[in-house]
Amino acid sequence: MDATHNLPTEQVLRPPAKAFGFQHLQTNKTVSCDAVIIGAGPGGGSVAKVLSEAGLSVWVIESGPAQSRFKKNYAHTARYHMQENGTIVASGSTMMPIAAGKGVGGSTLINSALSFRAPEKVLERWETELNDPRWGPQSLNPLFDDISKLIGVQTTGAHIAGKNNELIVRGIQSLGLEGGLAPRSTPGCVGCGVCYYGCPSGGKASTNLTLLARACEAGTQIQAEAEVKDILIEGNKAVGIKAQAIDPETGALGGVLTVRAKKVYLCAGAIGSPKLLWLSGLASSLSPAVGKHLHVHPGSTLIGICDEPIEMWKGATQGAYFHHPDLPGVLPHTFSAPPEACLLAAGYTGSHFQEGLAILPKLCGMLVMVSDKGEGTVRAYSDGRAKVSYYFDDDDIRRIKSGLIEVAKVLFAGGAKRIRAPIYGFGEHSSISSIQENLHTKSITDFTLYAAHPMSTCRMGTSAENSVISSEGECHRINGLYIADASIFPSSLGVNPQLSTMVCATQVATLSLGKF
């Protein structure tokens, strides 16, 4: 399922991409170029690399910090490297937080770096629905090979896995399941387990050290700390953007940057891209599908209690996974979190806090996510925040429960003695039958949920009535406006989307070259 890179680490990880910050944009400025890209994450970085290496002049505009600001503190990460300071919450069937990154590197700065390939069946479906072989496995698999090599994808090393991943692999092997140590784009990983806060060792192949760094070497310019407020349209053609400089420390406003360009590429993510289209007044004229069909890979977690110390916050973040033959579209993988989050997930709060502190080193954990049939929408509030709703499909709830039961079997087989969960009224269990009986009674509102894989909100398709862009990546109803991020997936992906986002954005950028 993964491709092992064969480049030395020093060739995978380049010096960080340089970006202008707030101080560079104190007064209004206008520049011209071939292409302007909104967003410096996995989509924007991939597009910038393709276009700049083809000899085009490229500007990337990013709302997050010009330089990565990492501390082992969630509040700090939320402030500087998460869209809307980490406060995006979907309403609907239940309340569900949704994570989206920002900064030069986007979500790749603060994700676990899991780098699964898109499943063959998903790509075959895309090829059929789009009636376009350029989006099928035969065309995209070589791109998966190339990007995997460039970002150093390799199977998590046993020497950095940590005891939590070791326990899970032991359980997987004992039960004879497909899986094991997971593919991650972390060629310099030392197993410190804080990927979600940013990589302190510089060993994770985030976009700013890989694709975007190469784009800058080829001439790409990056203006960070500037929020795009409008996409400029003349006639029926996108001709540029306007962005407002914002001080990341004080929120003070600086100058306005106007970028005139032959093509505009929207790569702000599956929350940010439709939100901007609504805020700029373009959504209703583009397609009824703008902001619809949101998929998020929802899921939940189980926490095991062992006899021996595990220290689940140490070792490679989300370094193991498995597939169960009876649960297609369900992907269980390691739950990795800092100690305080482990206590919360295990329910050791309030009067149980001291008990939790004593048992904390012995906790292990695994989560399950599903390729969702449920859908949501993304709109925008008048103050610029994302308005997100999401409604669960009954089969997704069933598969979450079934996946958690299989996770419990793996944790028990690996060495856990008891199981807890962030599920209302779950309690503590030492048998599969007890867990099954408890989960059978639960509704989705009983689960503590979290989603970090928004996608499909500006999906690719054959008609403006049910999709936003064509299979060439260009908007159906506005020439010169391309979208290239996880929002373009025609369906739920079923695996962590980082690598697929890079591949799809690379394909969109490559297909657009012939139109300059």
PDB file of C-alpha atoms in Angstrom, residues 176-438:
ATOM      1  CA  GLY A 176      -3.638 -12.636  11.157  1.00  0.00           C
ATOM      2  CA  LEU A 177      -4.931  -9.317   9.830  1.00  0.00           C
ATOM      3  CA  GLU A 178      -3.525  -7.282   6.948  1.00  0.00           C
ATOM      4  CA  GLY A 179      -1.569  -4.318   8.286  1.00  0.00           C
ATOM      5  CA  GLY A 180       1.341  -3.445  10.510  1.00  0.00           C
ATOM      6  CA  LEU A 181       3.640  -0.453  10.654  1.00  0.00           C
ATOM      7  CA  ALA A 182       2.267   2.361   8.499  1.00  0.00           C
ATOM      8  CA  PRO A 183       3.666   4.370   5.561  1.00  0.00           C
ATOM      9  CA  ARG A 184       4.633   7.899   6.639  1.00  0.00           C
ATOM     10  CA  SER A 185       6.505  10.763   4.987  1.00  0.00           C
ATOM     11  CA  THR A 186       8.965  11.197   7.828  1.00  0.00           C
ATOM     12  CA  PRO A 187      12.422  10.296   6.494  1.00  0.00           C
ATOM     13  CA  GLY A 188      14.170  12.020   9.407  1.00  0.00           C
ATOM     14  CA  CYS A 189      11.764  10.925  12.159  1.00  0.00           C
ATOM     15  CA  VAL A 190      13.227  10.346  15.624  1.00  0.00           C
ATOM     16  CA  GLY A 191       9.978   9.142  17.202  1.00  0.00           C
ATOM     17  CA  CYS A 192       9.301  12.091  19.505  1.00  0.00           C
ATOM     18  CA  GLY A 193       5.526  11.724  18.995  1.00  0.00           C
ATOM     19  CA  VAL A 194       4.528  15.389  18.709  1.00  0.00           C
ATOM     20  CA  CYS A 195       3.729  15.642  14.987  1.00  0.00           C
ATOM     21  CA  TYR A 196       0.431  17.384  15.741  1.00  0.00           C
ATOM     22  CA  TYR A 197       2.292  20.337  17.246  1.00  0.00           C
ATOM     23  CA  GLY A 198       4.783  20.522  14.386  1.00  0.00           C
ATOM     24  CA  CYS A 199       7.992  18.551  13.909  1.00  0.00           C
ATOM     25  CA  PRO A 200      10.707  19.781  16.315  1.00  0.00           C
ATOM     26  CA  SER A 201      13.401  17.591  14.754  1.00  0.00           C
ATOM     27  CA  GLY A 202      12.808  18.735  11.166  1.00  0.00           C
ATOM     28  CA  GLY A 203      12.399  15.112  10.139  1.00  0.00           C
ATOM     29  CA  LYS A 204       8.873  15.294   8.718  1.00  0.00           C
ATOM     30  CA  ALA A 205       8.583  15.959   4.990  1.00  0.00           C
ATOM     31  CA  SER A 206       6.046  18.765   5.259  1.00  0.00           C
ATOM     32  CA  THR A 207       5.356  20.678   2.055  1.00  0.00           C
ATOM     33  CA  ASN A 208       7.542  23.645   3.060  1.00  0.00           C
ATOM     34  CA  LEU A 209      10.558  21.308   3.123  1.00  0.00           C
ATOM     35  CA  THR A 210       9.717  19.361  -0.035  1.00  0.00           C
ATOM     36  CA  LEU A 211       7.410  20.372  -2.900  1.00  0.00           C
ATOM     37  CA  LEU A 212       7.103  24.043  -1.966  1.00  0.00           C
ATOM     38  CA  ALA A 213      10.821  24.290  -1.265  1.00  0.00           C
ATOM     39  CA  ARG A 214      11.505  23.002  -4.777  1.00  0.00           C
ATOM     40  CA  ALA A 215       9.003  25.477  -6.191  1.00  0.00           C
ATOM     41  CA  CYS A 216      10.860  28.339  -4.513  1.00  0.00           C
ATOM     42  CA  GLU A 217      14.138  27.074  -5.928  1.00  0.00           C
ATOM     43  CA  ALA A 218      12.467  27.375  -9.360  1.00  0.00           C
ATOM     44  CA  GLY A 219      11.362  30.948  -8.696  1.00  0.00           C
ATOM     45  CA  THR A 220       8.034  30.802  -6.827  1.00  0.00           C
ATOM     46  CA  GLN A 221       7.332  33.801  -4.572  1.00  0.00           C
ATOM     47  CA  ILE A 222       5.322  33.347  -1.365  1.00  0.00           C
ATOM     48  CA  GLN A 223       3.425  36.081   0.455  1.00  0.00           C
ATOM     49  CA  ALA A 224       2.302  34.733   3.833  1.00  0.00           C
ATOM     50  CA  GLU A 225       0.318  36.465   6.578  1.00  0.00           C
ATOM     51  CA  ALA A 226      -2.082  37.754   3.915  1.00  0.00           C
ATOM     52  CA  GLU A 227      -5.688  36.623   3.656  1.00  0.00           C
ATOM     53  CA  VAL A 228      -7.273  36.458   0.211  1.00  0.00           C
ATOM     54  CA  LYS A 229     -10.521  38.419   0.289  1.00  0.00           C
ATOM     55  CA  ASP A 230     -11.545  38.352  -3.348  1.00  0.00           C
ATOM     56  CA  ILE A 231     -10.961  36.515  -6.607  1.00  0.00           C
ATOM     57  CA  LEU A 232     -10.907  39.003  -9.475  1.00  0.00           C
ATOM     58  CA  ILE A 233     -13.195  38.195 -12.408  1.00  0.00           C
ATOM     59  CA  GLU A 234     -13.359  40.062 -15.710  1.00  0.00           C
ATOM     60  CA  GLY A 235     -16.024  38.908 -18.095  1.00  0.00           C
ATOM     61  CA  ASN A 236     -16.071  35.191 -17.506  1.00  0.00           C
ATOM     62  CA  LYS A 237     -12.397  34.825 -16.615  1.00  0.00           C
ATOM     63  CA  ALA A 238     -10.421  34.802 -13.369  1.00  0.00           C
ATOM     64  CA  VAL A 239      -7.622  37.385 -13.633  1.00  0.00           C
ATOM     65  CA  GLY A 240      -6.176  37.590 -10.124  1.00  0.00           C
ATOM     66  CA  ILE A 241      -6.801  38.062  -6.401  1.00  0.00           C
ATOM     67  CA  LYS A 242      -6.815  40.680  -3.681  1.00  0.00           C
ATOM     68  CA  ALA A 243      -5.319  39.841  -0.286  1.00  0.00           C
ATOM     69  CA  GLN A 244      -5.206  41.756   2.995  1.00  0.00           C
ATOM     70  CA  ALA A 245      -2.037  41.637   5.099  1.00  0.00           C
ATOM     71  CA  ILE A 246      -2.779  40.665   8.714  1.00  0.00           C
ATOM     72  CA  ASP A 247      -0.277  40.728  11.585  1.00  0.00           C
ATOM     73  CA  PRO A 248      -0.318  37.210  13.119  1.00  0.00           C
ATOM     74  CA  GLU A 249       0.509  38.644  16.546  1.00  0.00           C
ATOM     75  CA  THR A 250      -1.856  41.588  16.857  1.00  0.00           C
ATOM     76  CA  GLY A 251      -4.390  41.149  14.063  1.00  0.00           C
ATOM     77  CA  ALA A 252      -3.491  44.609  12.755  1.00  0.00           C
ATOM     78  CA  LEU A 253      -4.138  45.193   9.068  1.00  0.00           C
ATOM     79  CA  GLY A 254      -1.407  46.085   6.632  1.00  0.00           C
ATOM     80  CA  GLY A 255      -1.490  46.732   2.918  1.00  0.00           C
ATOM     81  CA  VAL A 256      -3.594  45.132   0.221  1.00  0.00           C
ATOM     82  CA  LEU A 257      -1.811  42.922  -2.294  1.00  0.00           C
ATOM     83  CA  THR A 258      -3.329  42.720  -5.764  1.00  0.00           C
ATOM     84  CA  VAL A 259      -1.976  39.915  -7.936  1.00  0.00           C
ATOM     85  CA  ARG A 260      -2.867  39.995 -11.626  1.00  0.00           C
ATOM     86  CA  ALA A 261      -2.446  36.557 -13.178  1.00  0.00           C
ATOM     87  CA  LYS A 262      -3.278  34.514 -16.248  1.00  0.00           C
ATOM     88  CA  LYS A 263      -4.606  31.696 -14.057  1.00  0.00           C
ATOM     89  CA  VAL A 264      -5.867  31.470 -10.467  1.00  0.00           C
ATOM     90  CA  TYR A 265      -5.510  28.253  -8.448  1.00  0.00           C
ATOM     91  CA  LEU A 266      -7.642  27.875  -5.334  1.00  0.00           C
ATOM     92  CA  CYS A 267      -5.907  25.512  -2.907  1.00  0.00           C
ATOM     93  CA  ALA A 268      -7.247  26.571   0.495  1.00  0.00           C
ATOM     94  CA  GLY A 269      -8.570  23.141   1.487  1.00  0.00           C
ATOM     95  CA  ALA A 270     -12.009  21.598   1.675  1.00  0.00           C
ATOM     96  CA  ILE A 271     -13.129  24.140   4.274  1.00  0.00           C
ATOM     97  CA  GLY A 272     -11.219  27.203   3.095  1.00  0.00           C
ATOM     98  CA  SER A 273     -11.885  26.882  -0.643  1.00  0.00           C
ATOM     99  CA  PRO A 274     -15.710  26.781  -0.581  1.00  0.00           C
ATOM    100  CA  LYS A 275     -15.722  29.345   2.228  1.00  0.00           C
ATOM    101  CA  LEU A 276     -13.795  31.810   0.054  1.00  0.00           C
ATOM    102  CA  LEU A 277     -16.079  31.155  -2.907  1.00  0.00           C
ATOM    103  CA  TRP A 278     -19.083  32.015  -0.747  1.00  0.00           C
ATOM    104  CA  LEU A 279     -17.450  35.071   0.808  1.00  0.00           C
ATOM    105  CA  SER A 280     -16.349  36.408  -2.588  1.00  0.00           C
ATOM    106  CA  GLY A 281     -19.847  36.036  -4.042  1.00  0.00           C
ATOM    107  CA  LEU A 282     -18.813  33.472  -6.654  1.00  0.00           C
ATOM    108  CA  ALA A 283     -20.359  30.326  -5.222  1.00  0.00           C
ATOM    109  CA  SER A 284     -23.929  30.695  -6.443  1.00  0.00           C
ATOM    110  CA  SER A 285     -22.835  31.455 -10.002  1.00  0.00           C
ATOM    111  CA  LEU A 286     -20.268  28.645 -10.127  1.00  0.00           C
ATOM    112  CA  SER A 287     -22.351  25.611  -9.214  1.00  0.00           C
ATOM    113  CA  PRO A 288     -25.005  24.398  -6.772  1.00  0.00           C
ATOM    114  CA  ALA A 289     -22.343  21.948  -5.602  1.00  0.00           C
ATOM    115  CA  VAL A 290     -20.034  24.581  -4.036  1.00  0.00           C
ATOM    116  CA  GLY A 291     -19.652  23.596  -0.393  1.00  0.00           C
ATOM    117  CA  LYS A 292     -21.811  20.479  -0.699  1.00  0.00           C
ATOM    118  CA  HIS A 293     -20.868  16.791  -0.346  1.00  0.00           C
ATOM    119  CA  LEU A 294     -18.488  17.366   2.571  1.00  0.00           C
ATOM    120  CA  HIS A 295     -16.847  14.127   3.705  1.00  0.00           C
ATOM    121  CA  VAL A 296     -14.670  14.035   6.825  1.00  0.00           C
ATOM    122  CA  HIS A 297     -13.711  10.403   7.660  1.00  0.00           C
ATOM    123  CA  PRO A 298     -15.399  10.466  11.085  1.00  0.00           C
ATOM    124  CA  GLY A 299     -14.513   8.006  13.793  1.00  0.00           C
ATOM    125  CA  SER A 300     -13.793   7.352  17.436  1.00  0.00           C
ATOM    126  CA  THR A 301     -11.189   5.886  19.766  1.00  0.00           C
ATOM    127  CA  LEU A 302     -10.582   3.095  22.247  1.00  0.00           C
ATOM    128  CA  ILE A 303      -8.070   3.318  25.088  1.00  0.00           C
ATOM    129  CA  GLY A 304      -6.517   0.159  26.480  1.00  0.00           C
ATOM    130  CA  ILE A 305      -5.023  -0.362  29.930  1.00  0.00           C
ATOM    131  CA  CYS A 306      -1.997  -2.625  30.138  1.00  0.00           C
ATOM    132  CA  ASP A 307       0.002  -4.233  32.939  1.00  0.00           C
ATOM    133  CA  GLU A 308       3.280  -2.762  31.726  1.00  0.00           C
ATOM    134  CA  PRO A 309       4.288   0.823  30.856  1.00  0.00           C
ATOM    135  CA  ILE A 310       3.486   1.868  27.268  1.00  0.00           C
ATOM    136  CA  GLU A 311       3.722   5.692  27.304  1.00  0.00           C
ATOM    137  CA  MET A 312       1.550   5.963  24.213  1.00  0.00           C
ATOM    138  CA  TRP A 313       2.604   9.554  23.500  1.00  0.00           C
ATOM    139  CA  LYS A 314       6.121   8.364  22.675  1.00  0.00           C
ATOM    140  CA  GLY A 315       7.176   6.934  19.315  1.00  0.00           C
ATOM    141  CA  ALA A 316       6.035   7.497  15.753  1.00  0.00           C
ATOM    142  CA  THR A 317       2.702   9.303  15.559  1.00  0.00           C
ATOM    143  CA  GLN A 318      -0.005   7.026  14.163  1.00  0.00           C
ATOM    144  CA  GLY A 319       2.583   4.465  13.158  1.00  0.00           C
ATOM    145  CA  ALA A 320       0.421   1.342  12.731  1.00  0.00           C
ATOM    146  CA  TYR A 321      -2.800   0.318  10.983  1.00  0.00           C
ATOM    147  CA  PHE A 322      -4.820  -2.674   9.832  1.00  0.00           C
ATOM    148  CA  HIS A 323      -7.562  -3.659   7.397  1.00  0.00           C
ATOM    149  CA  HIS A 324     -10.352  -6.061   8.239  1.00  0.00           C
ATOM    150  CA  PRO A 325     -11.741  -8.107   5.318  1.00  0.00           C
ATOM    151  CA  ASP A 326     -15.346  -7.654   6.492  1.00  0.00           C
ATOM    152  CA  LEU A 327     -15.074  -3.864   6.886  1.00  0.00           C
ATOM    153  CA  PRO A 328     -14.227  -2.187   3.561  1.00  0.00           C
ATOM    154  CA  GLY A 329     -13.752   1.538   3.897  1.00  0.00           C
ATOM    155  CA  VAL A 330     -12.878   1.281   7.595  1.00  0.00           C
ATOM    156  CA  LEU A 331      -9.298   2.170   8.534  1.00  0.00           C
ATOM    157  CA  PRO A 332      -8.187   1.587  12.135  1.00  0.00           C
ATOM    158  CA  HIS A 333      -4.846   3.123  13.059  1.00  0.00           C
ATOM    159  CA  THR A 334      -2.880   4.207  16.093  1.00  0.00           C
ATOM    160  CA  PHE A 335      -4.315   6.816  18.408  1.00  0.00           C
ATOM    161  CA  SER A 336      -1.464   9.166  19.295  1.00  0.00           C
ATOM    162  CA  ALA A 337      -1.942  12.080  21.654  1.00  0.00           C
ATOM    163  CA  PRO A 338      -0.161  13.989  24.430  1.00  0.00           C
ATOM    164  CA  PRO A 339      -0.628  12.731  28.022  1.00  0.00           C
ATOM    165  CA  GLU A 340      -3.410  15.186  28.907  1.00  0.00           C
ATOM    166  CA  ALA A 341      -5.427  14.148  25.841  1.00  0.00           C
ATOM    167  CA  CYS A 342      -4.919  10.477  26.716  1.00  0.00           C
ATOM    168  CA  LEU A 343      -6.417  11.106  30.147  1.00  0.00           C
ATOM    169  CA  LEU A 344      -9.418  12.849  28.623  1.00  0.00           C
ATOM    170  CA  ALA A 345      -9.949  10.105  26.063  1.00  0.00           C
ATOM    171  CA  ALA A 346      -9.855   7.475  28.815  1.00  0.00           C
ATOM    172  CA  GLY A 347     -12.346   9.424  30.931  1.00  0.00           C
ATOM    173  CA  TYR A 348      -9.978  10.155  33.796  1.00  0.00           C
ATOM    174  CA  THR A 349     -11.344  13.568  34.644  1.00  0.00           C
ATOM    175  CA  GLY A 350     -12.790  15.238  37.739  1.00  0.00           C
ATOM    176  CA  SER A 351     -12.660  12.945  40.750  1.00  0.00           C
ATOM    177  CA  HIS A 352     -10.937  10.253  38.638  1.00  0.00           C
ATOM    178  CA  PHE A 353      -7.998  12.467  37.678  1.00  0.00           C
ATOM    179  CA  GLN A 354      -5.587  11.160  40.325  1.00  0.00           C
ATOM    180  CA  GLU A 355      -6.460   7.581  39.392  1.00  0.00           C
ATOM    181  CA  GLY A 356      -5.719   8.488  35.781  1.00  0.00           C
ATOM    182  CA  LEU A 357      -2.342   9.998  36.598  1.00  0.00           C
ATOM    183  CA  ALA A 358      -1.291   6.770  38.300  1.00  0.00           C
ATOM    184  CA  ILE A 359      -2.339   4.608  35.367  1.00  0.00           C
ATOM    185  CA  LEU A 360      -1.341   7.032  32.584  1.00  0.00           C
ATOM    186  CA  PRO A 361       1.933   5.301  31.560  1.00  0.00           C
ATOM    187  CA  LYS A 362       0.059   2.030  31.030  1.00  0.00           C
ATOM    188  CA  LEU A 363      -2.466   3.359  28.504  1.00  0.00           C
ATOM    189  CA  CYS A 364      -2.472   2.337  24.841  1.00  0.00           C
ATOM    190  CA  GLY A 365      -4.831   3.411  22.100  1.00  0.00           C
ATOM    191  CA  MET A 366      -6.191   2.988  18.612  1.00  0.00           C
ATOM    192  CA  LEU A 367      -8.830   4.820  16.600  1.00  0.00           C
ATOM    193  CA  VAL A 368     -11.107   3.927  13.741  1.00  0.00           C
ATOM    194  CA  MET A 369     -12.177   6.146  10.840  1.00  0.00           C
ATOM    195  CA  VAL A 370     -14.636   5.357   8.086  1.00  0.00           C
ATOM    196  CA  SER A 371     -14.931   6.329   4.436  1.00  0.00           C
ATOM    197  CA  ASP A 372     -18.194   8.106   5.031  1.00  0.00           C
ATOM    198  CA  LYS A 373     -21.476   7.891   3.187  1.00  0.00           C
ATOM    199  CA  GLY A 374     -22.771  10.754   5.314  1.00  0.00           C
ATOM    200  CA  GLU A 375     -22.297  14.279   3.968  1.00  0.00           C
ATOM    201  CA  GLY A 376     -22.207  17.882   5.071  1.00  0.00           C
ATOM    202  CA  THR A 377     -21.990  21.409   3.736  1.00  0.00           C
ATOM    203  CA  VAL A 378     -19.638  24.379   4.033  1.00  0.00           C
ATOM    204  CA  ARG A 379     -20.948  27.920   3.839  1.00  0.00           C
ATOM    205  CA  ALA A 380     -19.696  31.168   5.407  1.00  0.00           C
ATOM    206  CA  TYR A 381     -20.908  33.394   8.187  1.00  0.00           C
ATOM    207  CA  SER A 382     -20.926  37.125   7.518  1.00  0.00           C
ATOM    208  CA  ASP A 383     -17.894  37.600   9.780  1.00  0.00           C
ATOM    209  CA  GLY A 384     -15.830  35.277   7.555  1.00  0.00           C
ATOM    210  CA  ARG A 385     -15.947  32.102   9.634  1.00  0.00           C
ATOM    211  CA  ALA A 386     -16.850  28.769   8.122  1.00  0.00           C
ATOM    212  CA  LYS A 387     -20.418  27.570   8.661  1.00  0.00           C
ATOM    213  CA  VAL A 388     -20.217  23.781   8.631  1.00  0.00           C
ATOM    214  CA  SER A 389     -22.896  21.137   9.032  1.00  0.00           C
ATOM    215  CA  TYR A 390     -22.642  17.354   8.803  1.00  0.00           C
ATOM    216  CA  TYR A 391     -25.181  14.521   8.921  1.00  0.00           C
ATOM    217  CA  PHE A 392     -24.245  10.910   9.608  1.00  0.00           C
ATOM    218  CA  ASP A 393     -25.446   8.007   7.525  1.00  0.00           C
ATOM    219  CA  ASP A 394     -26.741   5.096   9.626  1.00  0.00           C
ATOM    220  CA  ASP A 395     -24.332   2.700   7.938  1.00  0.00           C
ATOM    221  CA  ASP A 396     -21.378   4.888   8.934  1.00  0.00           C
ATOM    222  CA  ILE A 397     -22.444   4.647  12.576  1.00  0.00           C
ATOM    223  CA  ARG A 398     -22.742   0.877  12.238  1.00  0.00           C
ATOM    224  CA  ARG A 399     -19.266   0.640  10.701  1.00  0.00           C
ATOM    225  CA  ILE A 400     -17.737   2.864  13.394  1.00  0.00           C
ATOM    226  CA  LYS A 401     -19.110   0.497  16.036  1.00  0.00           C
ATOM    227  CA  SER A 402     -17.969  -2.593  14.125  1.00  0.00           C
ATOM    228  CA  GLY A 403     -14.548  -1.060  13.626  1.00  0.00           C
ATOM    229  CA  LEU A 404     -14.206  -0.316  17.332  1.00  0.00           C
ATOM    230  CA  ILE A 405     -15.012  -3.935  18.154  1.00  0.00           C
ATOM    231  CA  GLU A 406     -12.219  -5.095  15.836  1.00  0.00           C
ATOM    232  CA  VAL A 407      -9.898  -2.492  17.388  1.00  0.00           C
ATOM    233  CA  ALA A 408     -10.713  -3.900  20.833  1.00  0.00           C
ATOM    234  CA  LYS A 409      -9.780  -7.389  19.607  1.00  0.00           C
ATOM    235  CA  VAL A 410      -6.428  -6.073  18.378  1.00  0.00           C
ATOM    236  CA  LEU A 411      -5.704  -4.218  21.616  1.00  0.00           C
ATOM    237  CA  PHE A 412      -6.568  -7.273  23.715  1.00  0.00           C
ATOM    238  CA  ALA A 413      -4.470  -9.516  21.467  1.00  0.00           C
ATOM    239  CA  GLY A 414      -1.565  -7.084  21.762  1.00  0.00           C
ATOM    240  CA  GLY A 415      -1.607  -7.035  25.550  1.00  0.00           C
ATOM    241  CA  ALA A 416      -4.298  -4.652  26.814  1.00  0.00           C
ATOM    242  CA  LYS A 417      -6.263  -5.986  29.795  1.00  0.00           C
ATOM    243  CA  ARG A 418      -9.130  -3.497  29.961  1.00  0.00           C
ATOM    244  CA  ILE A 419     -10.735  -1.046  27.522  1.00  0.00           C
ATOM    245  CA  ARG A 420     -12.127   2.456  28.044  1.00  0.00           C
ATOM    246  CA  ALA A 421     -13.424   4.993  25.513  1.00  0.00           C
ATOM    247  CA  PRO A 422     -14.490   8.645  25.135  1.00  0.00           C
ATOM    248  CA  ILE A 423     -18.091   7.470  24.691  1.00  0.00           C
ATOM    249  CA  TYR A 424     -20.834   8.504  27.074  1.00  0.00           C
ATOM    250  CA  GLY A 425     -21.704   5.696  29.471  1.00  0.00           C
ATOM    251  CA  PHE A 426     -19.097   3.333  28.054  1.00  0.00           C
ATOM    252  CA  GLY A 427     -17.359   2.506  31.309  1.00  0.00           C
ATOM    253  CA  GLU A 428     -14.579  -0.069  31.456  1.00  0.00           C
ATOM    254  CA  HIS A 429     -14.573  -3.515  29.848  1.00  0.00           C
ATOM    255  CA  SER A 430     -12.435  -6.632  29.857  1.00  0.00           C
ATOM    256  CA  SER A 431     -14.273  -8.687  27.222  1.00  0.00           C
ATOM    257  CA  ILE A 432     -15.389  -8.264  23.628  1.00  0.00           C
ATOM    258  CA  SER A 433     -18.923  -9.375  24.432  1.00  0.00           C
ATOM    259  CA  SER A 434     -19.252  -6.630  27.039  1.00  0.00           C
ATOM    260  CA  ILE A 435     -18.022  -4.008  24.568  1.00  0.00           C
ATOM    261  CA  GLN A 436     -20.401  -5.255  21.880  1.00  0.00           C
ATOM    262  CA  GLU A 437     -23.342  -5.086  24.254  1.00  0.00           C
ATOM    263  CA  ASN A 438     -22.464  -1.553  25.327  1.00  0.00           C
TER     264      ASN A 438
END
